Amino acid sequence: MTDPNAIQPSALDQLPDRDPEETAEWQASLDAVAREAGPHRAAYLMRRTLERAEAGGVALPKLLETDYVNTIPTSAEPGLPGDPEMEARITAWNRWNAAAMVTRGAKHGVGGHIATFASAAWLYETGFNHFFRGKEQDGSGDQLYIQGHASPGIYARAFLDGRLNEGHLDNFRQESGGNGLPSYPHPRRLPWLWEFPTVSMGLGPLSAIYQARFNRYLTNRGVKDVSASHVWAFLGDGEMDEPESTAALALAAREELDNLTFVINCNLQRLDGPVRANFKIVQELEAQFRGAGWNVVKTLWGSAWDELFALDTTGALVRRLRQVPDAQVQTYQTRDAAYIRQDFFGADPALVEMAKLLSDDKILECFHLSRGGHEARKVYAAYKAAVEHKGAPTVILAQTVKGHTLGSGFASKNANHQMKKLSVDEFKAMRDLLGLPIKDSDFTDGVVPYGHPGADSPEVRYLQERRAALGGPAPARRVHPLAPLPAPAAKAFTAFDKGSGSQNVATTMAFVRLVKDLVRDKETGKRWVPIVPDEARTFGMESLFPSLGIYSPKGQTYEPVDRDQLMYYKEAKNGQILNEGITEAGSMADFIAASSAYATHGEAMIPFYIFYSMFGWQRTADQMWQLGDQLGRGFLVGATAGRTTLTGEGLQHADGHSPVIAATNPAALSYDPAFAYEVAVIVREGLRRMYGEAKPGEDRDVFYYLTVYNEPLPQPAKPAAPGIDEGIVKGLYRFNTAESAGVTAPANAPRIQLLGSGTAIHWALDAQKLLAEDWGVAADVWSATSWGELRRDALDADAALLRGEERVPYVRQALQGAEGPVLAVSDYMRQVPDQIAQWVEQDWSSLGADGFGLSDTREAARRHFGVDAESIVVAALAQLAKRGEVKATAVKEAREKYGL
């Protein structure tokens, strides 16, 4: 049996010992310290030795955990600049108004959160007073990712500095009247204040990392020097359980993003109870971030603890703090001094002796109130250390009490996240604690009053002076008056108007060719941001590597293995392509940062993110909603689209539903183009709408989703009929008629309208021929470039009718007079074309690829789902038979003829 006390083999055992005698002396010294002074002293000396080695440049593995104490000792804290007493009064007013706002709103049943800002007030106030840069100096300032549940405190501060009034506060979470405040940071709802939506847990941290990275990208590419911008992400310790919260920590460290600081409010509570009841979340996060390469600053204990640490000559206090689980720390917060003496100090004889020197008031001050995150000087020291640290991002782990200053009914209670209001008596106690000049008579009819010292008060003047010195109000979102981007030369968009002749071209390749031409444009080419999650070769984009370069902050420090090839793998510090590796979530975070640069930095960037369509909306739809909320603009491109087009890959790669999910996003314009010229028309229109000359009343804050296919097929010429471009943009146009297609059908033949989108239009064209030649049926074929836009237009028409305005949906206008029934088909589930069924006056039916995908050839998969040309013929005949326009037996004959 292995002796558990024996020294276990390690990597060091594989290295030759050049001086065994010296090694033995070191080991003997350690054994002697452990024997004479105890293992804790030995551990202390080892940690200090490792720290000294690291400071001296000796390469050693880093410690992942430090003691449960402040990283910056009191003796090393810088003095707090400004007027601390004034800042305390400002913070008190903000605490009061945040609680008052939520409490008053609770009478209307709209909810709200009080306890989060109460715990984090000094984390925000210290930043606003001394660190967070506004936009009035360079147009960019700092980027602030505010924790969603802390929004009442941010509104309270905007009320104090005059950006909001009481009417706004009284409409917290009541927006329909037009003068309300959204529940959380929602740029689409309050676009002059909020820059970044953060309340979908985990997306804030991920987005903050990629925003800091995109800032470096803009600077390194020479688009705009934003090196002075710092990204601050305010997060909850419970939020860090989300996978997205820590998904990109290694990226931030690898790229040395010292322009990024995470501030994690460690109040030790999540929604239902302790974050780590039986463990210590601060220690866990420290190890996680240190292991990922971040600089970690712990701000745990307030100044009241200085006396206790000074008495801790044996290390017993520090050891005990590491032992106590978080849930017990919360219990101390609610118990009396006798309990704390017995449970905490009674665990060690040395602590028992220490407790004899402490009064009950001192013990309660330490365990109930004194946390590092509640003291401006402690927070200032941490922030200053963060912005001055170079070579790595910083995370500040600030310990606080959830519900601090709200009274014993709130502080550290498990249910405080669901507690929405304080009683009048609780407010009066809070007033007395904060020292606010609010009279009992101000509580009229039991309604808590808002508090304001006056627009010309010393507090407001101080607040505004501090913000002016830092570059203006914050948070603030500014849409700079940018000139419309000039339209690229028409040649790039008309390249496919004549078709591809005998050459087979997939629409994926058509899109890539188009982008290759657009990035060469002298005026706008540098503004394109190509984003791809390690699938560039799949989409035929490797030809862009040597010409555009792949962005890397290190440039290319190696010789690529394919350097002798024309399309070699080229990385560059000013590279234009963001090749993110296998991370759709990271790629979407890139896209969001680039798509909103027009507001964040006053620079219009044109991102396109190309991905396996199955791994877009299905995996990252929450981020696409975040994109819409952040008013982002750009092109999402779902490549290798469709359920039957990606041969052999099977169920998890077969996308039959992304347009359905896209249709749920009000900001998404979803298109399923069939032909290369359609792709060009859509991209051209998207550039105009989002970046060019806008039409009156047009919403520019949209993004485009295009599905493109990897099936090489002949690309037809663009029809010469008038209105084709309008039809492509609006979602439907007639591609041909039976007559113009040259198919032979008898005079007065039964007629049907075939609507197809994407690659399905090719099956419809084959069916058009079979219907004429085998069954004497004339079919017209329509290209439905966007079922979603047709539906959106029809919904708008319905709404107009309810207002008394006469409007006919475009789909009804387009199909007006078209003979026969309508049969729609796509490579997606039937729900996609069925979006428009209720507005089609003709008899309607549809075909689609419903169900799970499967591995097989395209032909077999299409036969399996019943969407191939022969299946379309049978479905068309069934419609016509129902109308009595073909014999009922024709349907059975067709099934037998085609082996269905």
PDB file of C-alpha atoms in Angstrom, residues 691-826:
ATOM      1  CA  TYR A 691     -24.796  52.404 -43.690  1.00  0.00           C
ATOM      2  CA  GLY A 692     -25.878  54.552 -46.636  1.00  0.00           C
ATOM      3  CA  GLU A 693     -28.629  57.003 -47.432  1.00  0.00           C
ATOM      4  CA  ALA A 694     -31.644  56.045 -45.337  1.00  0.00           C
ATOM      5  CA  LYS A 695     -35.199  56.535 -46.494  1.00  0.00           C
ATOM      6  CA  PRO A 696     -37.549  58.673 -44.375  1.00  0.00           C
ATOM      7  CA  GLY A 697     -38.824  56.705 -41.382  1.00  0.00           C
ATOM      8  CA  GLU A 698     -36.624  53.717 -42.160  1.00  0.00           C
ATOM      9  CA  ASP A 699     -35.209  51.759 -39.233  1.00  0.00           C
ATOM     10  CA  ARG A 700     -31.440  51.489 -39.721  1.00  0.00           C
ATOM     11  CA  ASP A 701     -30.842  49.519 -36.541  1.00  0.00           C
ATOM     12  CA  VAL A 702     -31.357  46.111 -38.134  1.00  0.00           C
ATOM     13  CA  PHE A 703     -29.158  43.232 -39.197  1.00  0.00           C
ATOM     14  CA  TYR A 704     -29.426  40.822 -42.103  1.00  0.00           C
ATOM     15  CA  TYR A 705     -29.448  37.035 -41.971  1.00  0.00           C
ATOM     16  CA  LEU A 706     -28.676  35.333 -45.287  1.00  0.00           C
ATOM     17  CA  THR A 707     -28.722  31.597 -45.863  1.00  0.00           C
ATOM     18  CA  VAL A 708     -26.323  30.393 -48.535  1.00  0.00           C
ATOM     19  CA  TYR A 709     -25.765  26.880 -49.836  1.00  0.00           C
ATOM     20  CA  ASN A 710     -22.776  24.689 -50.617  1.00  0.00           C
ATOM     21  CA  GLU A 711     -24.452  23.003 -53.607  1.00  0.00           C
ATOM     22  CA  PRO A 712     -22.667  24.013 -56.842  1.00  0.00           C
ATOM     23  CA  LEU A 713     -25.274  24.679 -59.532  1.00  0.00           C
ATOM     24  CA  PRO A 714     -25.469  26.789 -62.711  1.00  0.00           C
ATOM     25  CA  GLN A 715     -26.380  30.345 -61.801  1.00  0.00           C
ATOM     26  CA  PRO A 716     -29.033  31.783 -64.132  1.00  0.00           C
ATOM     27  CA  ALA A 717     -28.990  35.286 -65.512  1.00  0.00           C
ATOM     28  CA  LYS A 718     -31.011  37.905 -63.733  1.00  0.00           C
ATOM     29  CA  PRO A 719     -34.448  38.263 -65.379  1.00  0.00           C
ATOM     30  CA  ALA A 720     -34.867  41.442 -67.361  1.00  0.00           C
ATOM     31  CA  ALA A 721     -38.430  42.102 -66.177  1.00  0.00           C
ATOM     32  CA  PRO A 722     -39.011  45.381 -64.298  1.00  0.00           C
ATOM     33  CA  GLY A 723     -39.262  45.347 -60.521  1.00  0.00           C
ATOM     34  CA  ILE A 724     -36.962  42.359 -59.969  1.00  0.00           C
ATOM     35  CA  ASP A 725     -34.756  44.140 -57.435  1.00  0.00           C
ATOM     36  CA  GLU A 726     -37.801  45.367 -55.527  1.00  0.00           C
ATOM     37  CA  GLY A 727     -39.215  41.859 -55.465  1.00  0.00           C
ATOM     38  CA  ILE A 728     -35.915  40.404 -54.220  1.00  0.00           C
ATOM     39  CA  VAL A 729     -35.759  42.923 -51.376  1.00  0.00           C
ATOM     40  CA  LYS A 730     -39.432  42.602 -50.454  1.00  0.00           C
ATOM     41  CA  GLY A 731     -39.283  38.828 -50.557  1.00  0.00           C
ATOM     42  CA  LEU A 732     -41.032  37.536 -53.715  1.00  0.00           C
ATOM     43  CA  TYR A 733     -40.917  37.853 -57.492  1.00  0.00           C
ATOM     44  CA  ARG A 734     -41.889  35.674 -60.459  1.00  0.00           C
ATOM     45  CA  PHE A 735     -38.735  34.037 -61.803  1.00  0.00           C
ATOM     46  CA  ASN A 736     -40.439  32.632 -64.891  1.00  0.00           C
ATOM     47  CA  THR A 737     -43.695  31.376 -66.334  1.00  0.00           C
ATOM     48  CA  ALA A 738     -44.296  28.072 -68.032  1.00  0.00           C
ATOM     49  CA  GLU A 739     -44.183  29.935 -71.318  1.00  0.00           C
ATOM     50  CA  SER A 740     -40.976  31.888 -70.662  1.00  0.00           C
ATOM     51  CA  ALA A 741     -39.318  28.722 -69.384  1.00  0.00           C
ATOM     52  CA  GLY A 742     -40.020  27.087 -72.741  1.00  0.00           C
ATOM     53  CA  VAL A 743     -41.777  24.039 -71.293  1.00  0.00           C
ATOM     54  CA  THR A 744     -44.488  22.498 -73.457  1.00  0.00           C
ATOM     55  CA  ALA A 745     -48.004  22.394 -72.061  1.00  0.00           C
ATOM     56  CA  PRO A 746     -51.283  22.251 -73.990  1.00  0.00           C
ATOM     57  CA  ALA A 747     -53.404  25.334 -74.482  1.00  0.00           C
ATOM     58  CA  ASN A 748     -55.696  26.071 -71.548  1.00  0.00           C
ATOM     59  CA  ALA A 749     -53.681  23.672 -69.396  1.00  0.00           C
ATOM     60  CA  PRO A 750     -54.301  23.617 -65.646  1.00  0.00           C
ATOM     61  CA  ARG A 751     -51.949  26.072 -63.979  1.00  0.00           C
ATOM     62  CA  ILE A 752     -50.221  26.155 -60.607  1.00  0.00           C
ATOM     63  CA  GLN A 753     -47.884  28.617 -58.920  1.00  0.00           C
ATOM     64  CA  LEU A 754     -44.704  27.103 -57.413  1.00  0.00           C
ATOM     65  CA  LEU A 755     -42.977  29.221 -54.771  1.00  0.00           C
ATOM     66  CA  GLY A 756     -39.457  28.166 -53.839  1.00  0.00           C
ATOM     67  CA  SER A 757     -36.689  29.634 -51.699  1.00  0.00           C
ATOM     68  CA  GLY A 758     -32.988  28.936 -51.576  1.00  0.00           C
ATOM     69  CA  THR A 759     -31.842  25.732 -53.186  1.00  0.00           C
ATOM     70  CA  ALA A 760     -35.440  24.465 -53.331  1.00  0.00           C
ATOM     71  CA  ILE A 761     -36.152  26.630 -56.356  1.00  0.00           C
ATOM     72  CA  HIS A 762     -34.069  24.236 -58.432  1.00  0.00           C
ATOM     73  CA  TRP A 763     -36.398  21.382 -57.472  1.00  0.00           C
ATOM     74  CA  ALA A 764     -39.345  23.591 -58.396  1.00  0.00           C
ATOM     75  CA  LEU A 765     -37.801  24.293 -61.813  1.00  0.00           C
ATOM     76  CA  ASP A 766     -37.317  20.565 -62.399  1.00  0.00           C
ATOM     77  CA  ALA A 767     -40.908  19.987 -61.279  1.00  0.00           C
ATOM     78  CA  GLN A 768     -42.081  22.696 -63.684  1.00  0.00           C
ATOM     79  CA  LYS A 769     -40.639  20.691 -66.549  1.00  0.00           C
ATOM     80  CA  LEU A 770     -42.067  17.352 -65.359  1.00  0.00           C
ATOM     81  CA  LEU A 771     -45.511  18.831 -64.832  1.00  0.00           C
ATOM     82  CA  ALA A 772     -45.607  20.108 -68.397  1.00  0.00           C
ATOM     83  CA  GLU A 773     -44.061  17.109 -70.121  1.00  0.00           C
ATOM     84  CA  ASP A 774     -45.653  14.270 -68.132  1.00  0.00           C
ATOM     85  CA  TRP A 775     -48.994  15.729 -66.996  1.00  0.00           C
ATOM     86  CA  GLY A 776     -49.847  18.674 -69.226  1.00  0.00           C
ATOM     87  CA  VAL A 777     -49.798  21.171 -66.350  1.00  0.00           C
ATOM     88  CA  ALA A 778     -48.412  24.681 -66.684  1.00  0.00           C
ATOM     89  CA  ALA A 779     -46.459  25.924 -63.675  1.00  0.00           C
ATOM     90  CA  ASP A 780     -45.054  29.362 -62.962  1.00  0.00           C
ATOM     91  CA  VAL A 781     -42.025  29.502 -60.642  1.00  0.00           C
ATOM     92  CA  TRP A 782     -41.536  32.237 -58.066  1.00  0.00           C
ATOM     93  CA  SER A 783     -38.451  32.980 -56.012  1.00  0.00           C
ATOM     94  CA  ALA A 784     -39.396  33.634 -52.386  1.00  0.00           C
ATOM     95  CA  THR A 785     -36.251  35.332 -51.155  1.00  0.00           C
ATOM     96  CA  SER A 786     -37.732  36.105 -47.730  1.00  0.00           C
ATOM     97  CA  TRP A 787     -40.739  34.460 -46.186  1.00  0.00           C
ATOM     98  CA  GLY A 788     -40.030  36.493 -43.062  1.00  0.00           C
ATOM     99  CA  GLU A 789     -40.087  39.886 -44.774  1.00  0.00           C
ATOM    100  CA  LEU A 790     -43.298  38.963 -46.570  1.00  0.00           C
ATOM    101  CA  ARG A 791     -44.862  38.120 -43.220  1.00  0.00           C
ATOM    102  CA  ARG A 792     -43.536  41.298 -41.576  1.00  0.00           C
ATOM    103  CA  ASP A 793     -45.013  43.433 -44.363  1.00  0.00           C
ATOM    104  CA  ALA A 794     -48.342  41.613 -44.068  1.00  0.00           C
ATOM    105  CA  LEU A 795     -48.455  42.131 -40.313  1.00  0.00           C
ATOM    106  CA  ASP A 796     -47.796  45.821 -40.842  1.00  0.00           C
ATOM    107  CA  ALA A 797     -50.650  45.926 -43.335  1.00  0.00           C
ATOM    108  CA  ASP A 798     -52.971  44.277 -40.812  1.00  0.00           C
ATOM    109  CA  ALA A 799     -51.976  46.814 -38.169  1.00  0.00           C
ATOM    110  CA  ALA A 800     -52.621  49.635 -40.644  1.00  0.00           C
ATOM    111  CA  LEU A 801     -56.115  48.317 -41.316  1.00  0.00           C
ATOM    112  CA  LEU A 802     -56.866  48.424 -37.595  1.00  0.00           C
ATOM    113  CA  ARG A 803     -55.883  52.096 -37.689  1.00  0.00           C
ATOM    114  CA  GLY A 804     -58.275  52.687 -40.561  1.00  0.00           C
ATOM    115  CA  GLU A 805     -55.612  52.788 -43.282  1.00  0.00           C
ATOM    116  CA  GLU A 806     -56.054  50.812 -46.479  1.00  0.00           C
ATOM    117  CA  ARG A 807     -52.986  48.712 -47.219  1.00  0.00           C
ATOM    118  CA  VAL A 808     -52.655  45.511 -49.228  1.00  0.00           C
ATOM    119  CA  PRO A 809     -49.840  43.141 -48.199  1.00  0.00           C
ATOM    120  CA  TYR A 810     -47.079  42.918 -50.781  1.00  0.00           C
ATOM    121  CA  VAL A 811     -47.432  39.133 -51.094  1.00  0.00           C
ATOM    122  CA  ARG A 812     -51.066  39.569 -52.086  1.00  0.00           C
ATOM    123  CA  GLN A 813     -50.167  42.292 -54.575  1.00  0.00           C
ATOM    124  CA  ALA A 814     -47.433  40.164 -56.134  1.00  0.00           C
ATOM    125  CA  LEU A 815     -49.658  37.086 -56.549  1.00  0.00           C
ATOM    126  CA  GLN A 816     -52.704  39.040 -57.671  1.00  0.00           C
ATOM    127  CA  GLY A 817     -54.107  37.483 -60.827  1.00  0.00           C
ATOM    128  CA  ALA A 818     -51.820  34.435 -60.678  1.00  0.00           C
ATOM    129  CA  GLU A 819     -53.887  31.474 -61.846  1.00  0.00           C
ATOM    130  CA  GLY A 820     -54.388  28.278 -59.937  1.00  0.00           C
ATOM    131  CA  PRO A 821     -53.372  27.201 -56.474  1.00  0.00           C
ATOM    132  CA  VAL A 822     -50.053  27.968 -54.762  1.00  0.00           C
ATOM    133  CA  LEU A 823     -47.572  25.315 -53.676  1.00  0.00           C
ATOM    134  CA  ALA A 824     -44.595  26.518 -51.605  1.00  0.00           C
ATOM    135  CA  VAL A 825     -41.430  24.533 -50.976  1.00  0.00           C
ATOM    136  CA  SER A 826     -38.152  25.128 -49.130  1.00  0.00           C
TER     137      SER A 826
END
